[in-house]
Short mmCIF file of C-alpha atoms in Angstrom, two decimals:
data_model
loop_
_atom_site.label_atom_id
_atom_site.label_comp_id
_atom_site.label_asym_id
_atom_site.label_seq_id
_atom_site.Cartn_x
_atom_site.Cartn_y
_atom_site.Cartn_z
CA UNK A 1 0.32 0.41 0.44
CA UNK A 2 1.88 3.66 -1.30
CA UNK A 3 1.93 5.94 1.83
CA UNK A 4 -0.05 8.60 -0.60
CA UNK A 5 -3.88 6.16 0.23
CA UNK A 6 -6.03 7.87 3.40
CA UNK A 7 -6.40 4.05 5.07
CA UNK A 8 -4.55 4.35 8.53
CA UNK A 9 -2.02 2.49 9.29
CA UNK A 10 -2.88 0.09 12.10
CA UNK A 11 -0.41 -1.29 14.94
CA UNK A 12 -0.53 -5.44 14.60
CA UNK A 13 0.57 -7.88 17.01
CA UNK A 14 3.64 -10.45 15.45
CA UNK A 15 4.58 -13.03 16.83
CA UNK A 16 7.81 -14.17 16.88
CA UNK A 17 9.93 -16.45 18.68
CA UNK A 18 8.16 -17.21 21.86
CA UNK A 19 7.22 -13.70 22.23
CA UNK A 20 4.43 -11.69 21.28
CA UNK A 21 5.97 -8.52 20.40
CA UNK A 22 4.36 -5.89 18.38
CA UNK A 23 5.61 -3.64 15.81
CA UNK A 24 4.48 -1.18 12.97
CA UNK A 25 4.30 -4.32 9.96
CA UNK A 26 5.63 -1.41 7.76
CA UNK A 27 8.22 0.26 9.20
CA UNK A 28 11.43 -1.69 8.16
CA UNK A 29 13.63 -4.30 10.32
CA UNK A 30 16.05 -1.03 11.78
CA UNK A 31 19.25 -3.54 13.87
CA UNK A 32 16.31 -5.47 16.08
CA UNK A 33 18.77 -8.54 16.75
CA UNK A 34 17.04 -9.63 19.54
CA UNK A 35 13.58 -10.57 16.76
CA UNK A 36 16.26 -12.65 14.93
CA UNK A 37 17.79 -13.68 17.35
CA UNK A 38 14.41 -15.35 18.58
CA UNK A 39 13.38 -16.42 14.78
CA UNK A 40 16.23 -18.49 14.75
CA UNK A 41 15.69 -20.08 18.07
CA UNK A 42 12.02 -20.65 16.79
CA UNK A 43 13.48 -22.53 14.21
CA UNK A 44 16.00 -24.03 16.30
CA UNK A 45 19.13 -22.69 14.20
CA UNK A 46 22.68 -21.65 15.79
CA UNK A 47 22.41 -17.96 14.18
CA UNK A 48 26.44 -17.69 13.32
CA UNK A 49 26.90 -21.49 12.49
CA UNK A 50 23.35 -20.52 10.07
CA UNK A 51 25.90 -18.11 8.76
CA UNK A 52 28.64 -20.01 8.17
CA UNK A 53 26.54 -23.32 6.51
CA UNK A 54 23.62 -21.60 4.57
CA UNK A 55 21.69 -23.81 3.45
CA UNK A 56 20.79 -24.67 7.56
CA UNK A 57 19.53 -20.97 7.12
CA UNK A 58 15.77 -19.37 6.75
CA UNK A 59 17.45 -17.53 4.11
CA UNK A 60 14.24 -16.21 2.20
CA UNK A 61 13.73 -14.50 6.57
CA UNK A 62 16.91 -13.52 6.24
CA UNK A 63 16.33 -11.77 3.08
CA UNK A 64 13.09 -10.31 3.31
CA UNK A 65 14.83 -7.97 7.11
CA UNK A 66 17.65 -6.64 5.02
CA UNK A 67 15.56 -5.57 2.02
CA UNK A 68 13.61 -3.85 4.53
CA UNK A 69 15.99 -1.66 5.37
CA UNK A 70 17.78 -1.14 3.00
CA UNK A 71 15.11 -0.04 0.27
CA UNK A 72 16.54 3.70 1.78
CA UNK A 73 19.50 2.87 1.12
CA UNK A 74 20.47 5.22 -2.41
CA UNK A 75 23.49 3.39 -4.64
CA UNK A 76 26.28 6.02 -4.02
CA UNK A 77 27.70 6.82 -7.68
CA UNK A 78 30.55 4.39 -8.71
CA UNK A 79 30.64 2.60 -5.62
CA UNK A 80 29.75 -1.02 -5.64
CA UNK A 81 28.81 -3.03 -2.78
CA UNK A 82 29.61 -6.51 -4.49
CA UNK A 83 31.33 -7.56 -7.32
CA UNK A 84 29.72 -10.75 -8.55
CA UNK A 85 32.78 -12.85 -11.27
CA UNK A 86 31.04 -14.88 -13.15
CA UNK A 87 32.09 -17.28 -16.95
CA UNK A 88 35.28 -14.26 -16.82
CA UNK A 89 32.83 -11.23 -16.44
CA UNK A 90 32.33 -9.00 -13.52
CA UNK A 91 29.33 -7.40 -12.42
CA UNK A 92 29.12 -3.93 -9.55
CA UNK A 93 25.73 -4.79 -7.41
CA UNK A 94 24.54 -2.39 -4.87
CA UNK A 95 22.74 -3.92 -1.68
CA UNK A 96 19.60 -2.95 -2.12
CA UNK A 97 18.73 -4.86 -5.07
CA UNK A 98 22.02 -7.91 -4.51
CA UNK A 99 18.91 -8.73 -1.18
CA UNK A 100 15.85 -9.01 -4.03
CA UNK A 101 18.02 -12.29 -5.34
CA UNK A 102 17.91 -15.55 -2.37
CA UNK A 103 20.73 -16.87 -4.69
CA UNK A 104 23.17 -13.80 -4.02
CA UNK A 105 21.62 -13.01 -0.33
CA UNK A 106 23.03 -16.51 0.50
CA UNK A 107 26.19 -15.91 -1.60
CA UNK A 108 26.95 -12.32 0.39
CA UNK A 109 25.83 -14.10 3.55
CA UNK A 110 28.24 -16.70 3.18
CA UNK A 111 31.43 -14.59 2.39
CA UNK A 112 30.47 -11.99 5.17
CA UNK A 113 30.64 -15.33 7.72
CA UNK A 114 34.38 -16.10 5.81
CA UNK A 115 35.86 -13.04 6.00
CA UNK A 116 35.70 -12.14 10.18
CA UNK A 117 35.71 -14.20 13.57
CA UNK A 118 32.52 -11.72 13.99
CA UNK A 119 29.92 -12.96 11.99
CA UNK A 120 26.83 -11.29 13.92
CA UNK A 121 28.50 -8.27 14.92
CA UNK A 122 28.81 -8.04 10.74
CA UNK A 123 25.04 -8.43 10.96
CA UNK A 124 24.71 -5.94 12.57
CA UNK A 125 26.47 -3.61 10.96
CA UNK A 126 24.51 -4.13 8.16
CA UNK A 127 21.20 -4.61 9.50
CA UNK A 128 21.79 -1.01 11.78
CA UNK A 129 23.08 0.70 8.06
CA UNK A 130 26.75 1.23 9.75
CA UNK A 131 29.57 1.27 6.98
CA UNK A 132 32.08 -1.67 7.40
CA UNK A 133 34.14 -3.48 5.22
CA UNK A 134 32.17 -5.65 2.21
CA UNK A 135 33.41 -8.80 1.25
CA UNK A 136 33.76 -9.74 -2.49
CA UNK A 137 31.56 -13.04 -3.58
CA UNK A 138 33.17 -14.99 -4.50
CA UNK A 139 33.46 -16.68 -8.12
CA UNK A 140 30.46 -18.89 -8.75
CA UNK A 141 30.59 -21.10 -12.17
CA UNK A 142 27.14 -20.28 -13.83
CA UNK A 143 25.56 -23.16 -16.72
CA UNK A 144 23.27 -20.30 -18.57
CA UNK A 145 24.27 -17.90 -21.10
CA UNK A 146 26.00 -14.61 -20.24
CA UNK A 147 23.80 -11.82 -22.13
CA UNK A 148 20.93 -13.85 -20.96
CA UNK A 149 22.88 -13.55 -17.16
CA UNK A 150 23.19 -9.87 -17.71
CA UNK A 151 19.87 -9.35 -18.71
CA UNK A 152 18.65 -11.36 -15.70
CA UNK A 153 21.36 -8.69 -13.27
CA UNK A 154 19.85 -5.90 -15.39
CA UNK A 155 16.63 -7.06 -14.38
CA UNK A 156 16.97 -5.68 -10.58
CA UNK A 157 17.75 -2.47 -10.90
CA UNK A 158 15.33 -1.61 -14.41
CA UNK A 159 12.25 -4.27 -13.28
CA UNK A 160 11.24 -4.90 -15.98
CA UNK A 161 13.53 -5.69 -18.38
CA UNK A 162 13.18 -6.23 -21.79
CA UNK A 163 13.31 -9.46 -23.48
CA UNK A 164 13.04 -11.74 -26.54
CA UNK A 165 11.47 -14.58 -27.50
CA UNK A 166 15.10 -15.46 -28.84
CA UNK A 167 16.49 -15.01 -25.26
CA UNK A 168 13.38 -15.46 -23.00
CA UNK A 169 14.79 -19.65 -21.72
CA UNK A 170 18.43 -17.89 -21.64
CA UNK A 171 16.87 -15.32 -19.35
CA UNK A 172 14.33 -18.21 -17.71
CA UNK A 173 17.66 -20.59 -16.25
CA UNK A 174 18.98 -17.53 -15.00
CA UNK A 175 15.86 -15.75 -13.38
CA UNK A 176 15.73 -20.36 -11.58
CA UNK A 177 19.63 -20.11 -10.36
CA UNK A 178 19.81 -17.16 -8.97
CA UNK A 179 16.48 -17.18 -7.20
CA UNK A 180 14.31 -13.90 -9.34
CA UNK A 181 10.44 -15.00 -8.28
CA UNK A 182 9.11 -12.00 -10.44
CA UNK A 183 11.31 -12.34 -13.39
CA UNK A 184 11.17 -16.08 -13.56
CA UNK A 185 6.85 -15.76 -13.74
CA UNK A 186 7.25 -13.24 -15.98
CA UNK A 187 9.42 -15.27 -18.57
CA UNK A 188 6.73 -18.06 -17.16
CA UNK A 189 4.10 -15.93 -18.67
CA UNK A 190 5.51 -14.66 -22.22
CA UNK A 191 6.36 -18.47 -22.85
CA UNK A 192 2.87 -19.44 -22.51
CA UNK A 193 1.55 -16.35 -24.67
CA UNK A 194 4.73 -17.63 -27.36
CA UNK A 195 3.43 -20.48 -28.28
CA UNK A 196 4.02 -21.49 -31.32
CA UNK A 197 5.10 -25.22 -33.80
CA UNK A 198 8.18 -24.06 -33.66
CA UNK A 199 9.37 -23.45 -29.19
CA UNK A 200 6.36 -25.76 -28.58
CA UNK A 201 9.09 -28.56 -27.48
CA UNK A 202 12.10 -26.15 -26.14
CA UNK A 203 9.08 -23.76 -23.60
CA UNK A 204 7.33 -27.63 -22.37
CA UNK A 205 11.02 -29.30 -21.58
CA UNK A 206 11.22 -26.05 -20.02
CA UNK A 207 8.37 -26.04 -17.73
CA UNK A 208 9.56 -30.06 -17.29
CA UNK A 209 12.23 -28.72 -15.61
CA UNK A 210 11.67 -26.72 -14.05
CA UNK A 211 8.90 -28.53 -12.42
CA UNK A 212 6.57 -25.37 -13.66
CA UNK A 213 3.12 -26.73 -14.03
CA UNK A 214 1.26 -23.40 -15.64
CA UNK A 215 3.85 -23.89 -18.64
CA UNK A 216 3.46 -27.78 -19.67
CA UNK A 217 -0.57 -27.48 -18.58
CA UNK A 218 -0.03 -24.39 -20.97
CA UNK A 219 1.60 -26.81 -23.63
CA UNK A 220 -0.61 -29.26 -23.77
CA UNK A 221 -3.91 -27.38 -24.60
CA UNK A 222 -2.10 -25.30 -26.99
CA UNK A 223 -0.96 -28.41 -28.72
CA UNK A 224 -4.45 -29.82 -28.32
CA UNK A 225 -5.75 -27.86 -30.43
CA UNK A 226 -2.96 -27.28 -33.11
CA UNK A 227 -1.53 -30.00 -33.25
CA UNK A 228 -3.86 -31.02 -36.78
CA UNK A 229 -4.33 -27.85 -38.32
CA UNK A 230 -1.39 -26.14 -37.87
CA UNK A 231 1.87 -28.30 -36.48
CA UNK A 232 1.22 -31.32 -38.88
CA UNK A 233 1.85 -29.12 -41.72
CA UNK A 234 4.88 -28.64 -40.75
CA UNK A 235 8.77 -29.83 -40.01
CA UNK A 236 8.69 -28.63 -36.61
CA UNK A 237 6.30 -31.78 -36.06
CA UNK A 238 9.08 -33.48 -35.52
CA UNK A 239 10.64 -32.16 -32.44
CA UNK A 240 7.29 -32.76 -30.40
CA UNK A 241 8.88 -35.05 -27.67
CA UNK A 242 6.85 -38.93 -27.55
CA UNK A 243 5.91 -38.31 -23.90
CA UNK A 244 3.67 -34.79 -24.72
CA UNK A 245 2.50 -36.37 -27.76
CA UNK A 246 1.07 -39.24 -25.91
CA UNK A 247 -1.51 -36.84 -24.00
CA UNK A 248 -2.23 -34.75 -26.61
CA UNK A 249 -3.77 -37.92 -28.01
CA UNK A 250 -5.49 -39.23 -24.74
CA UNK A 251 -7.29 -36.00 -24.13
CA UNK A 252 -10.28 -35.40 -24.85
CA UNK A 253 -10.35 -31.95 -25.63
CA UNK A 254 -8.15 -32.98 -29.11
CA UNK A 255 -8.97 -30.91 -32.22
CA UNK A 256 -9.16 -32.92 -34.92
CA UNK A 257 -11.15 -32.02 -38.43
CA UNK A 258 -11.64 -35.70 -38.48
CA UNK A 259 -9.60 -39.13 -37.75
CA UNK A 260 -8.73 -39.77 -41.24
CA UNK A 261 -6.23 -36.56 -40.30
CA UNK A 262 -4.90 -37.34 -37.09
CA UNK A 263 -4.21 -40.74 -38.64
CA UNK A 264 -1.98 -39.04 -41.30
CA UNK A 265 -0.07 -36.86 -39.09
CA UNK A 266 0.49 -39.49 -36.38
CA UNK A 267 1.71 -41.48 -39.32
CA UNK A 268 4.49 -38.45 -40.62
CA UNK A 269 5.31 -38.03 -36.69
CA UNK A 270 7.28 -41.47 -37.19
CA UNK A 271 8.39 -40.95 -40.71
CA UNK A 272 10.04 -38.13 -39.31
CA UNK A 273 11.71 -39.55 -36.58
CA UNK A 274 13.03 -41.79 -39.00
CA UNK A 275 14.18 -39.64 -41.52
CA UNK A 276 16.70 -37.24 -39.67
CA UNK A 277 16.91 -35.60 -42.60
CA UNK A 278 14.71 -34.76 -44.27
CA UNK A 279 13.87 -30.92 -43.95
CA UNK A 280 10.65 -30.63 -46.03
CA UNK A 281 7.01 -31.98 -44.94
CA UNK A 282 6.87 -35.22 -48.23
CA UNK A 283 3.36 -36.16 -49.72
CA UNK A 284 1.36 -38.45 -48.20
CA UNK A 285 1.99 -40.71 -50.91
CA UNK A 286 5.99 -40.48 -49.76
CA UNK A 287 5.32 -40.91 -46.68
CA UNK A 288 3.49 -44.14 -46.88
CA UNK A 289 5.72 -45.27 -49.76
CA UNK A 290 8.13 -45.50 -47.04
CA UNK A 291 5.96 -47.54 -44.79
CA UNK A 292 5.34 -50.15 -47.20
CA UNK A 293 9.24 -50.83 -48.19
CA UNK A 294 9.47 -52.29 -44.92
CA UNK A 295 9.60 -56.60 -44.57
CA UNK A 296 5.84 -58.22 -45.18
CA UNK A 297 5.95 -60.55 -42.86
CA UNK A 298 4.80 -58.25 -40.19
CA UNK A 299 3.63 -55.04 -39.30
CA UNK A 300 5.05 -52.49 -38.86
CA UNK A 301 4.01 -51.55 -35.63
CA UNK A 302 4.98 -55.54 -35.03
CA UNK A 303 8.01 -55.06 -35.48
CA UNK A 304 10.52 -53.73 -33.22
CA UNK A 305 11.00 -50.49 -34.78
CA UNK A 306 7.52 -49.96 -33.98
CA UNK A 307 6.25 -51.54 -30.83
CA UNK A 308 7.68 -48.53 -28.68
CA UNK A 309 4.51 -46.56 -30.95
CA UNK A 310 2.00 -49.09 -29.73
CA UNK A 311 0.86 -46.33 -27.11
CA UNK A 312 0.43 -43.49 -29.57
CA UNK A 313 -1.38 -45.81 -32.01
CA UNK A 314 -3.98 -47.34 -29.34
CA UNK A 315 -5.14 -43.62 -28.65
CA UNK A 316 -7.33 -43.75 -32.80
CA UNK A 317 -10.46 -44.26 -32.76
CA UNK A 318 -9.74 -46.75 -35.80
CA UNK A 319 -13.75 -47.48 -36.34
CA UNK A 320 -13.81 -44.01 -37.01
CA UNK A 321 -11.69 -44.32 -40.51
CA UNK A 322 -14.95 -45.44 -42.94
CA UNK A 323 -13.99 -45.14 -46.44
CA UNK A 324 -12.94 -48.30 -47.42
CA UNK A 325 -10.23 -46.93 -50.14
CA UNK A 326 -8.93 -45.33 -47.15
CA UNK A 327 -9.41 -48.97 -45.42
CA UNK A 328 -7.98 -50.53 -48.02
CA UNK A 329 -4.58 -48.28 -48.38
CA UNK A 330 -4.06 -48.71 -44.47
CA UNK A 331 -3.65 -53.31 -45.71
CA UNK A 332 -2.21 -51.87 -48.63
CA UNK A 333 0.49 -50.38 -46.73
CA UNK A 334 0.99 -53.23 -44.08
CA UNK A 335 1.47 -50.65 -41.01
CA UNK A 336 -0.89 -52.23 -38.55
CA UNK A 337 -1.54 -55.10 -37.25
CA UNK A 338 -4.04 -57.82 -39.26
CA UNK A 339 -6.65 -58.14 -35.91
CA UNK A 340 -6.51 -54.64 -35.58
CA UNK A 341 -8.19 -53.69 -39.03
CA UNK A 342 -9.89 -56.85 -39.20
CA UNK A 343 -11.93 -55.59 -35.68
CA UNK A 344 -12.43 -52.24 -37.85
CA UNK A 345 -13.72 -54.63 -41.28
CA UNK A 346 -16.07 -56.36 -38.49
CA UNK A 347 -17.05 -53.50 -36.88
CA UNK A 348 -18.35 -51.75 -39.77
CA UNK A 349 -19.78 -54.56 -40.75
CA UNK A 350 -22.19 -55.12 -38.00
CA UNK A 351 -23.33 -51.30 -37.74
CA UNK A 352 -24.71 -51.22 -41.42
CA UNK A 353 -26.37 -55.00 -41.10
CA UNK A 354 -27.89 -53.02 -37.56
CA UNK A 355 -28.66 -49.80 -39.88
CA UNK A 356 -26.31 -47.67 -37.83
CA UNK A 357 -26.19 -49.11 -34.61
CA UNK A 358 -22.95 -49.25 -33.13
CA UNK A 359 -23.14 -52.13 -30.70
CA UNK A 360 -18.87 -51.70 -30.43
CA UNK A 361 -18.63 -47.98 -29.16
CA UNK A 362 -20.55 -47.26 -25.67
CA UNK A 363 -18.74 -44.26 -24.07
CA UNK A 364 -19.27 -41.01 -25.42
CA UNK A 365 -16.03 -39.20 -24.60
CA UNK A 366 -12.85 -41.07 -25.29
CA UNK A 367 -14.87 -43.68 -28.58
CA UNK A 368 -16.82 -41.07 -30.58
CA UNK A 369 -17.01 -40.09 -34.02
CA UNK A 370 -15.30 -36.98 -33.96
CA UNK A 371 -15.19 -33.88 -36.72
CA UNK A 372 -14.12 -30.96 -36.61
CA UNK A 373 -14.67 -27.24 -38.13
CA UNK A 374 -11.82 -24.58 -37.58
CA UNK A 375 -13.54 -21.01 -37.79
CA UNK A 376 -11.50 -18.42 -38.96
CA UNK A 377 -11.69 -14.34 -39.00
CA UNK A 378 -13.25 -14.03 -42.83
CA UNK A 379 -16.27 -17.16 -42.30
CA UNK A 380 -19.00 -16.25 -41.90
CA UNK A 381 -20.75 -19.71 -42.61
CA UNK A 382 -18.23 -23.08 -42.72
CA UNK A 383 -19.46 -25.58 -43.04
CA UNK A 384 -18.19 -29.73 -44.17
CA UNK A 385 -20.96 -33.35 -44.59
CA UNK A 386 -20.22 -36.13 -43.63
CA UNK A 387 -21.71 -39.51 -43.99
CA UNK A 388 -21.80 -42.58 -41.97
CA UNK A 389 -23.53 -45.52 -42.79
CA UNK A 390 -25.64 -44.10 -45.13
CA UNK A 391 -26.56 -41.38 -43.71
CA UNK A 392 -25.68 -38.08 -43.61
CA UNK A 393 -25.27 -34.96 -41.68
CA UNK A 394 -23.84 -31.03 -42.08
CA UNK A 395 -22.09 -29.66 -39.29
CA UNK A 396 -22.45 -25.63 -39.31
CA UNK A 397 -21.06 -22.96 -37.80
CA UNK A 398 -22.25 -19.28 -38.40
CA UNK A 399 -20.72 -15.59 -36.95
CA UNK A 400 -23.77 -13.35 -36.46
CA UNK A 401 -21.74 -10.57 -35.01
CA UNK A 402 -18.58 -10.01 -34.41
CA UNK A 403 -18.57 -11.91 -31.50
CA UNK A 404 -21.52 -14.47 -31.10
CA UNK A 405 -21.60 -17.65 -32.88
CA UNK A 406 -23.31 -20.75 -32.93
CA UNK A 407 -22.50 -24.08 -34.76
CA UNK A 408 -24.68 -27.15 -34.67
CA UNK A 409 -25.13 -30.44 -36.86
CA UNK A 410 -28.20 -31.08 -39.29
CA UNK A 411 -29.58 -34.41 -41.16
CA UNK A 412 -29.50 -34.15 -44.43
CA UNK A 413 -30.67 -36.36 -47.69
CA UNK A 414 -28.27 -37.81 -49.89
CA UNK A 415 -30.05 -36.11 -52.79
CA UNK A 416 -30.02 -32.36 -51.19
CA UNK A 417 -29.14 -29.60 -54.05
CA UNK A 418 -25.25 -28.96 -53.53
CA UNK A 419 -24.09 -32.37 -52.26
CA UNK A 420 -20.87 -34.08 -52.17
CA UNK A 421 -21.77 -37.01 -54.85
CA UNK A 422 -18.06 -38.30 -53.40
CA UNK A 423 -20.06 -39.44 -50.47
CA UNK A 424 -22.04 -41.03 -51.95
CA UNK A 425 -21.61 -42.21 -54.72
CA UNK A 426 -19.24 -46.13 -54.12
CA UNK A 427 -21.23 -45.75 -50.28
CA UNK A 428 -24.46 -46.42 -48.63
CA UNK A 429 -27.62 -45.32 -48.65
CA UNK A 430 -29.93 -45.14 -45.58
CA UNK A 431 -34.02 -44.91 -46.12
CA UNK A 432 -34.94 -45.18 -43.02
CA UNK A 433 -36.71 -41.95 -41.64
CA UNK A 434 -35.16 -41.33 -38.25
CA UNK A 435 -31.55 -42.07 -36.95
CA UNK A 436 -30.79 -41.86 -33.21
CA UNK A 437 -27.81 -40.29 -32.34
CA UNK A 438 -25.43 -39.54 -28.87
CA UNK A 439 -23.42 -36.34 -29.71
CA UNK A 440 -22.17 -33.85 -28.24
CA UNK A 441 -20.91 -30.13 -29.23
CA UNK A 442 -17.73 -28.33 -27.98
CA UNK A 443 -15.92 -25.04 -28.85
CA UNK A 444 -12.56 -23.86 -27.89
CA UNK A 445 -10.53 -20.28 -28.46
CA UNK A 446 -7.17 -18.45 -26.96
CA UNK A 447 -8.18 -15.25 -24.88
CA UNK A 448 -5.89 -13.04 -23.32
CA UNK A 449 -3.77 -16.54 -23.38
CA UNK A 450 -5.90 -18.28 -21.57
CA UNK A 451 -8.54 -21.07 -23.29
CA UNK A 452 -12.23 -20.72 -22.81
CA UNK A 453 -13.96 -23.64 -23.01
CA UNK A 454 -17.95 -24.23 -24.18
CA UNK A 455 -20.24 -26.82 -24.95
CA UNK A 456 -23.57 -28.56 -24.96
CA UNK A 457 -24.77 -31.26 -22.82
CA UNK A 458 -23.93 -35.39 -23.86
CA UNK A 459 -27.11 -34.71 -26.29
CA UNK A 460 -29.30 -38.27 -27.06
CA UNK A 461 -31.44 -37.31 -30.51
CA UNK A 462 -33.55 -38.28 -32.78
CA UNK A 463 -32.45 -37.02 -36.75
CA UNK A 464 -35.49 -36.82 -39.21
CA UNK A 465 -35.24 -35.35 -42.54
CA UNK A 466 -37.42 -32.65 -41.53
CA UNK A 467 -37.48 -29.65 -38.79
CA UNK A 468 -37.23 -29.13 -36.41
CA UNK A 469 -35.96 -33.03 -35.88
CA UNK A 470 -33.43 -32.59 -38.53
CA UNK A 471 -31.18 -30.34 -36.11
CA UNK A 472 -30.09 -30.96 -33.24
CA UNK A 473 -29.29 -28.46 -30.42
CA UNK A 474 -26.75 -25.69 -30.93
CA UNK A 475 -24.28 -24.98 -29.36
CA UNK A 476 -23.98 -20.48 -28.84
CA UNK A 477 -20.90 -18.71 -28.11
CA UNK A 478 -19.91 -15.64 -26.90
CA UNK A 479 -16.08 -14.86 -27.20
CA UNK A 480 -14.02 -12.30 -28.79
CA UNK A 481 -11.22 -15.42 -29.95
CA UNK A 482 -10.56 -15.72 -33.37
CA UNK A 483 -9.88 -19.01 -34.38
CA UNK A 484 -12.58 -20.62 -32.21
CA UNK A 485 -11.75 -24.66 -32.22
CA UNK A 486 -15.17 -26.49 -32.60
CA UNK A 487 -15.50 -30.64 -32.07
CA UNK A 488 -19.07 -32.70 -33.41
CA UNK A 489 -18.71 -35.73 -31.91
CA UNK A 490 -21.54 -38.44 -32.06
CA UNK A 491 -22.18 -41.88 -31.88
CA UNK A 492 -25.17 -43.60 -33.51
CA UNK A 493 -26.76 -45.98 -30.27
CA UNK A 494 -28.57 -49.42 -30.15
CA UNK A 495 -32.48 -48.00 -31.58
#
């Protein structure tokens, strides 16, 4: 609270050790060694021994006390309190800035203890603001680059030092080593807002290294939306760690245009792992030809090279790949075990024989057929038509104004004007008047670094050919975010 505010400071009791002493809470610590001694006593720490062994010292408490006392100390022109030596470079630092860093504060107190026979008297002189001979910090090596370290030290004096995205990883490492919490969190926020296909890998690994859940979660959510439509079209797909890819594939929020698009993205990822010299994204036919070149005795996933990748492909919903041409392509390329493809084919056969009922699918969240629309800024309407077991549906998004959208699906006839003939040219056409469908519509978009999510409930509805039964419930979305990732998940229950 600033002094210009009218709120009046109140006396406040504060427990220190075993006493119940009071002081003004906003007053800096002014040489109260009794209170300091009581604090160490309460922590069962011998103060002089703690100075010699700072790992036993509650350094953050000492840091807070010293920082408070040094706030009013002015920086004397040209006179540094400490010379920090690192990687052959030297930096002149002053006490008010030094004690912002827990690491530098610890090193300073170590030097204070080593440079005198009476550490307590030296600390008392420091706490009271008495000038004395200040020790140099001993040299120590640092594992991050000098420019990033210099930026972190500069932050001690400027507060909001400017950073480029190219430097943020180095500054993050320096902030971690120096234990500059505010700078570290500023780097994390910058990385969360700077996720791209080229940065996702390094930012995710940094989040794992420093156990920064906010960053790792942001990477996972970003990739859930962008794996298929963005990363899957670029050479940066190669860099995605298998662990991260597996997490994303298991997520119910994963966005894909359809199951075949997701399959192609995964095949491309495997191809890039095995062909390190390839520096441009190949066409899909090149990927298929590569896998087709392996020995035919066993499928790729049954061979030594592919066995470690099985958990990834178990996340696919292969029953969502319906076109006969695509299934024939998968058989020809010999990537999946024959038993997998036989099971998919058998399920399709039984569903067709039962009028579309999907007896093999029970859970909407983990087994539903999934389709998606990526609604970009230039769209006022956007739709796709899909065919499943002779039933035809249109998934559609409409922009009503600058921040208002709606998404829905509706059943259509195969004879409707403008209907793509390729969808029913070689496939079945159901004449059933009604089709029971269980579905959910979900939309997600990024606003100010945070994902907004909109969704319907899981709804079971009979779809006919005429309104209102031909149209699903509409998901209404109010957002300034763009693009919007709209996902449509559904199954045909036994009717």
